[in-house]
Short mmCIF file of C-alpha atoms in Angstrom, two decimals:
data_model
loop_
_atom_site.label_atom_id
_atom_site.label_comp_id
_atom_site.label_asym_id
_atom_site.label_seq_id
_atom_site.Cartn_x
_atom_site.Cartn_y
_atom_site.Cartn_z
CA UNK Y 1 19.31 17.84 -10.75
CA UNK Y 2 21.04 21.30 -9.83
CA UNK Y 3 24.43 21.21 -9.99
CA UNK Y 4 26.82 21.26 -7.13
CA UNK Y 5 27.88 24.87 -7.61
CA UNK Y 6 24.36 26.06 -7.49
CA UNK Y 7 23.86 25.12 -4.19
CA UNK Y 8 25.11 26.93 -1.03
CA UNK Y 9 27.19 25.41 1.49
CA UNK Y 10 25.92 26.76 4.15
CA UNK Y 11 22.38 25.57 3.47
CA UNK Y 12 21.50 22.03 4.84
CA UNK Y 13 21.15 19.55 2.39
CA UNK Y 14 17.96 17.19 3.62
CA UNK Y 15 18.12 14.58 0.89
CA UNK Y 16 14.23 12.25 1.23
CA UNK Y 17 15.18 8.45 0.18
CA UNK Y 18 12.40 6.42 -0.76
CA UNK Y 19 11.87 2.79 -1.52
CA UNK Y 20 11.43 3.38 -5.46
CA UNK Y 21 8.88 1.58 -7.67
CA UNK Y 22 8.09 0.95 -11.56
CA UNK Y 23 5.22 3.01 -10.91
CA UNK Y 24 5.44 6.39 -12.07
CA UNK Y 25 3.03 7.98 -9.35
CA UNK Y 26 4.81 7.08 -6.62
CA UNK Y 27 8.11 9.23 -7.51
CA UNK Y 28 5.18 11.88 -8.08
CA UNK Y 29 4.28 11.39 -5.04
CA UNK Y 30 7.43 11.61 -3.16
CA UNK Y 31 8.80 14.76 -5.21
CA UNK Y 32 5.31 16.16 -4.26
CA UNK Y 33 6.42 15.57 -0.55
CA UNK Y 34 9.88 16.95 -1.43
CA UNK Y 35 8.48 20.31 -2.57
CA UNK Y 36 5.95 20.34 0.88
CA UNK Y 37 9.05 20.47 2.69
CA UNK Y 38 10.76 22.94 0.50
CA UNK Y 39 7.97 25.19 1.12
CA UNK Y 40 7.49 24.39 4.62
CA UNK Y 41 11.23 24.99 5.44
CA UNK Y 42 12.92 27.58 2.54
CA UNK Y 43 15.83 26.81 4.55
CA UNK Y 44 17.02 23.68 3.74
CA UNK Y 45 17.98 22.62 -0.11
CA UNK Y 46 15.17 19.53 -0.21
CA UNK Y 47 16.06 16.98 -2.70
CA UNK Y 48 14.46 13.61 -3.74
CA UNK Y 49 16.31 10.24 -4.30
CA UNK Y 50 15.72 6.56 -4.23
CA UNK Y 51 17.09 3.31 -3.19
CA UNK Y 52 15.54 1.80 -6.88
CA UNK Y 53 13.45 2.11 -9.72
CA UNK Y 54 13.60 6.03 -10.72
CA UNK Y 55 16.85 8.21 -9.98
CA UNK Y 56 18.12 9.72 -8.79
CA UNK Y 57 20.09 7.24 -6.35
CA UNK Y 58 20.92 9.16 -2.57
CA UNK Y 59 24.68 8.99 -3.75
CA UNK Y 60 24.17 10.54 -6.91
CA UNK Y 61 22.56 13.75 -5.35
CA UNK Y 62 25.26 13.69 -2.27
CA UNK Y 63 27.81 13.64 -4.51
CA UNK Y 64 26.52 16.73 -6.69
CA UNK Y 65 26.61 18.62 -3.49
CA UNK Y 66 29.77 21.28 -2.62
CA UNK Y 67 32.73 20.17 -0.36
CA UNK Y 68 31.76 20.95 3.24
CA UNK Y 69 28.32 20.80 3.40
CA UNK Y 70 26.02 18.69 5.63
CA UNK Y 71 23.62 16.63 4.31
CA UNK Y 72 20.73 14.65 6.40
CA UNK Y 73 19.37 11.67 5.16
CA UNK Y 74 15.44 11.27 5.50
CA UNK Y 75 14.51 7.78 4.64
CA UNK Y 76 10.85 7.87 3.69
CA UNK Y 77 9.89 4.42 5.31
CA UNK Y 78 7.47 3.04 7.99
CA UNK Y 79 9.45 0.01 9.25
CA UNK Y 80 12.93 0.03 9.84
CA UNK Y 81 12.95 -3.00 7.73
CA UNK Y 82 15.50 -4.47 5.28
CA UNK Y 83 15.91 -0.79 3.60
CA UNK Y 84 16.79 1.06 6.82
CA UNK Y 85 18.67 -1.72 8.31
CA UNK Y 86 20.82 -2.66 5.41
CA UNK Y 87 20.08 -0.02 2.03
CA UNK Y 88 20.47 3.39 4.48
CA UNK Y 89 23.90 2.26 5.96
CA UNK Y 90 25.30 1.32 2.79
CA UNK Y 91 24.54 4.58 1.35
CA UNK Y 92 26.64 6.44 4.37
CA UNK Y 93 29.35 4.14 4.22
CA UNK Y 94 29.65 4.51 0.36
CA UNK Y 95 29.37 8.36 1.06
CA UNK Y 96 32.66 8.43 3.43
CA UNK Y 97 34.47 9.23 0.36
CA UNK Y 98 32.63 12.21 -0.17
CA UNK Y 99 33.47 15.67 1.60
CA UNK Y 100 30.06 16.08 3.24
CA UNK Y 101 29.13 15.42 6.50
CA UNK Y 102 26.35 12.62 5.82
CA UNK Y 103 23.87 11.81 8.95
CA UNK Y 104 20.30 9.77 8.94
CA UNK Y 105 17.24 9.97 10.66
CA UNK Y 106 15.39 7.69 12.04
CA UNK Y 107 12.49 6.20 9.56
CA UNK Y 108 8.97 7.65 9.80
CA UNK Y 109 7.21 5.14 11.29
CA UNK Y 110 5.93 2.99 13.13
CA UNK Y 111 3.17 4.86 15.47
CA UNK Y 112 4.57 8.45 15.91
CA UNK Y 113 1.24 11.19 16.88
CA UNK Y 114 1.97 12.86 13.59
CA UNK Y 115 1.75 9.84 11.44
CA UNK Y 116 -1.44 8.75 13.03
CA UNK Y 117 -2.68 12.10 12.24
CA UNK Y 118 -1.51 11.57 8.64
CA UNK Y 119 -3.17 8.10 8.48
CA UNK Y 120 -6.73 9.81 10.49
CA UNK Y 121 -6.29 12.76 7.92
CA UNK Y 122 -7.30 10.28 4.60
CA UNK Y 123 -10.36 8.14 6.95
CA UNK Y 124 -13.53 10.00 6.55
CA UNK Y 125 -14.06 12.28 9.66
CA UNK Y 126 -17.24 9.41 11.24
CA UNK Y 127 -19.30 6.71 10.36
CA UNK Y 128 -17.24 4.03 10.32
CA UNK Y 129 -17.12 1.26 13.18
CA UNK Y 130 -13.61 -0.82 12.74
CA UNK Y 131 -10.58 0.33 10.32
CA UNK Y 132 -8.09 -2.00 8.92
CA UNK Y 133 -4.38 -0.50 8.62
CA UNK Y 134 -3.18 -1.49 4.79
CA UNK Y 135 0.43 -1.51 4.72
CA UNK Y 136 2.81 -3.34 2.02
CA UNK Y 137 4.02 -5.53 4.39
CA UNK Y 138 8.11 -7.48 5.46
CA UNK Y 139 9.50 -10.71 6.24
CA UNK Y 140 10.86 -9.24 8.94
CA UNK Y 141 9.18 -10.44 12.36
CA UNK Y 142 10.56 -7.52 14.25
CA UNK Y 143 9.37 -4.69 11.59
CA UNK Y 144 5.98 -6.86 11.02
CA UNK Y 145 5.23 -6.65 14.81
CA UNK Y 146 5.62 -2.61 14.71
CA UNK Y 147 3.26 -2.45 12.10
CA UNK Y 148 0.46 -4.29 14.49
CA UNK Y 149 1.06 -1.67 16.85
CA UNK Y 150 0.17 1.12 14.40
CA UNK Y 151 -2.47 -0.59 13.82
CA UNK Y 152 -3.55 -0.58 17.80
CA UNK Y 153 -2.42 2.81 18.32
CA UNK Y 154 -4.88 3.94 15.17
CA UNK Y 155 -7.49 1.66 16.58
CA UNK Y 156 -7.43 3.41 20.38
CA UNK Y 157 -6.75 6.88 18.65
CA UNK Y 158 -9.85 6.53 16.98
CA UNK Y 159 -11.72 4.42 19.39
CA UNK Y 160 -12.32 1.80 17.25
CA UNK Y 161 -12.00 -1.69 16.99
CA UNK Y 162 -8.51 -2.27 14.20
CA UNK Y 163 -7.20 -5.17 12.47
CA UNK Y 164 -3.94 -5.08 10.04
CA UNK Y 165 -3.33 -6.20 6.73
CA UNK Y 166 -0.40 -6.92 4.15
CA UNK Y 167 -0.36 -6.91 0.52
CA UNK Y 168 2.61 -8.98 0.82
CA UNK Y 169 4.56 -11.69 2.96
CA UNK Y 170 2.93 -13.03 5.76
CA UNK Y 171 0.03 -11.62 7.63
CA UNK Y 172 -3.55 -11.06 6.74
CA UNK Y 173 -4.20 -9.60 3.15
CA UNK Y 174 -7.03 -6.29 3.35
CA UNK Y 175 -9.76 -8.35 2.19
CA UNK Y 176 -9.23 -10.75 5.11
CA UNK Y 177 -9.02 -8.75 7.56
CA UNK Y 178 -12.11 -6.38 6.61
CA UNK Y 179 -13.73 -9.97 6.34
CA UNK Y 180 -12.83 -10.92 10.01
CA UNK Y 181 -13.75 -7.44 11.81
CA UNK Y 182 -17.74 -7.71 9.84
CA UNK Y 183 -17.34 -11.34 11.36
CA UNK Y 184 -17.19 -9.41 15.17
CA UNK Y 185 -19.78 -7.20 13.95
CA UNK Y 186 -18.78 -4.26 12.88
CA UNK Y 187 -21.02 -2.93 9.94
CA UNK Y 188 -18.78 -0.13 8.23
CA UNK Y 189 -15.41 -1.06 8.38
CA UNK Y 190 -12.89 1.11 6.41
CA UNK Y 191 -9.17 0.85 4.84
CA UNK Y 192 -6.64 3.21 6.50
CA UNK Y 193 -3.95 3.57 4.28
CA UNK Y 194 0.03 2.74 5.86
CA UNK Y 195 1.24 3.69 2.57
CA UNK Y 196 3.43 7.13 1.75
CA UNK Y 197 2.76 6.83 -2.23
CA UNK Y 198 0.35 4.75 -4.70
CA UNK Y 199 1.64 1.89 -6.26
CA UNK Y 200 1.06 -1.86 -7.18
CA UNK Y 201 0.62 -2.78 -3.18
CA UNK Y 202 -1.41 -0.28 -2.56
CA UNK Y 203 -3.59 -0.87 -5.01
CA UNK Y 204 -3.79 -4.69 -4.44
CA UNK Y 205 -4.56 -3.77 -0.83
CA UNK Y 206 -7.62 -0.93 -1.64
CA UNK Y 207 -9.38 -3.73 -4.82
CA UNK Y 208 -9.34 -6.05 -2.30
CA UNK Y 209 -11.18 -4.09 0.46
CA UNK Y 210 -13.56 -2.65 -1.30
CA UNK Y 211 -14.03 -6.02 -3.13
CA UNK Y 212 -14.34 -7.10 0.61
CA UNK Y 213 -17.08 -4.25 1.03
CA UNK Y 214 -15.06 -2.07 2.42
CA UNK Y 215 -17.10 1.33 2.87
CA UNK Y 216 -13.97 3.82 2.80
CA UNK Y 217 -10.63 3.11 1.41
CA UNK Y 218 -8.25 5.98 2.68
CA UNK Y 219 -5.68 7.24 -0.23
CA UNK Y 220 -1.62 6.84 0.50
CA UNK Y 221 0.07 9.47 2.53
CA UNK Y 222 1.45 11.34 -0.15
CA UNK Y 223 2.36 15.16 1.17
CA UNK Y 224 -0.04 16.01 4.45
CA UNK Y 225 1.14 18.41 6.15
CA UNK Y 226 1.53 16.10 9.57
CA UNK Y 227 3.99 14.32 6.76
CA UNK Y 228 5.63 17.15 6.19
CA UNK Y 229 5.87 18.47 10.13
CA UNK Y 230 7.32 14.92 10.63
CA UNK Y 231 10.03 14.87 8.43
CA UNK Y 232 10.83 18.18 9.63
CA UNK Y 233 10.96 16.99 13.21
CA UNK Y 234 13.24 14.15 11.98
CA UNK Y 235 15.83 16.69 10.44
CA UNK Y 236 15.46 18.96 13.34
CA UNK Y 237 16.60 16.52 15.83
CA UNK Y 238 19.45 15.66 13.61
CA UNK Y 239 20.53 19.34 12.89
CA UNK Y 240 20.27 20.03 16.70
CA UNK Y 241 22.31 16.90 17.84
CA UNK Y 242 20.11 14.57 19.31
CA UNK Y 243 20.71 12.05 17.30
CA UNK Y 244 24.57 10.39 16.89
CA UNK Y 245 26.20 11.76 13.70
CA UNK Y 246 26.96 8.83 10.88
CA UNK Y 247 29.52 10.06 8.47
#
């Protein structure tokens, strides 16, 4: 991590949070996204953190940042589930102390044009007939439920018939799901990926399509550009005020 004093104060400080995970290629992944952005907006001082797993922790790199500066808080998740509801709060709260102006974004998902496009981006470009949206999956009805929609927006963006799947909680696992759309008919059904970064999910989710005979599995989100233009728009509409400030 740079220290404090190498950073201006005048720069925004856009700070991605992710989930975290044990596996190593999913904090590739999200410093890969980190350096998209840094490239995409030389501008802003881009950092990576996360909520578990690998450091460094959101407080850790707001803290290492000068007095005075502002700081905007992109949490890198689909739902606002458990982690935007309850983990993002608790990080501004615990950053009150601090003397930076701390603010959030909203979370990525569920169904904005530019995460479709991310999602379309990984499908092959034809040949399939139905696509089933992989995503890790909540307990939470409300997030759950948002999740479906992507699913139907994906489906009508494509003009497909679309079916949703969770490698975890309740819901329909991949395999099921590719299982019930061949049941309707459709011959070449493939896996869109609701992921932002590989891991254990994600990888339970692609074995069992393809086990399922799945003809295309799409790969995780990672850093496409649409990615990339989102979080941008996120910070943007922080930075310009059209979201309420959190400090």
């Amino acid at each position: 991590m740079r220290s404090a004093r190498l950073i201006p104060r005048s720069r925004p400080a856009v700070v991605l949070v992710a989930h975290g995970s044990r596996d190593p290629r999913a904090a590739a992944s999200t410093e890969a996204l980190a350096r998209a952005v840094r490239r995409d907006r030389p501008e802003w001082t881009v950092r990576a953190s996360y909520l578990d797993h690998a450091g460094p922790r959101p407080l850790d790199v707001l803290a290492a940042l000068p007095g005075g500066s502002r700081a905007v808080l992109v949490p890198l998740l689909l739902t606002a589930a458990y982690h935007g509801r309850v983990d993002l709060p608790a990080v501004i709260r615990d950053a009150s102390s601090l003397p930076v102006r701390v603010t959030a974004t909203d979370v990525l998902g569920p169904a904005s044009p530019l995460l479709l496009a991310a999602v379309t981006r990984r499908l092959p470009p034809d040949g399939l007939d139905a696509v089933v949206l992989a995503a890790a999956g909540t307990r939470d009805d409300t997030a759950r439920g948002t999740i479906g929609d992507a699913a139907t927006a994906l489906g009508r963006h494509l003009g497909l018939p679309s079916a949703v799947s969770c490698a975890s909680g309740p819901g329909e696992r991949a395999d099921e799901a590719v299982r019930r759309l061949q049941e309707a008919g459709a011959r070449r059904v493939g896996m869109a990926a609701y992921f932002l970064a590989p891991g254990l999910l994600y990888d339970a989710s692609a074995r069992a399509a393809r086990e399922a005979g799945a003809v295309a599995v799409a790969e995780p989100l990672g850093d496409a550009p649409e990615l990339v233009r989102l979080v941008a728009a996120r910070v943007e509409a922080v930075l310009s005020g059209s979201l309420a400030t959190a400090a």
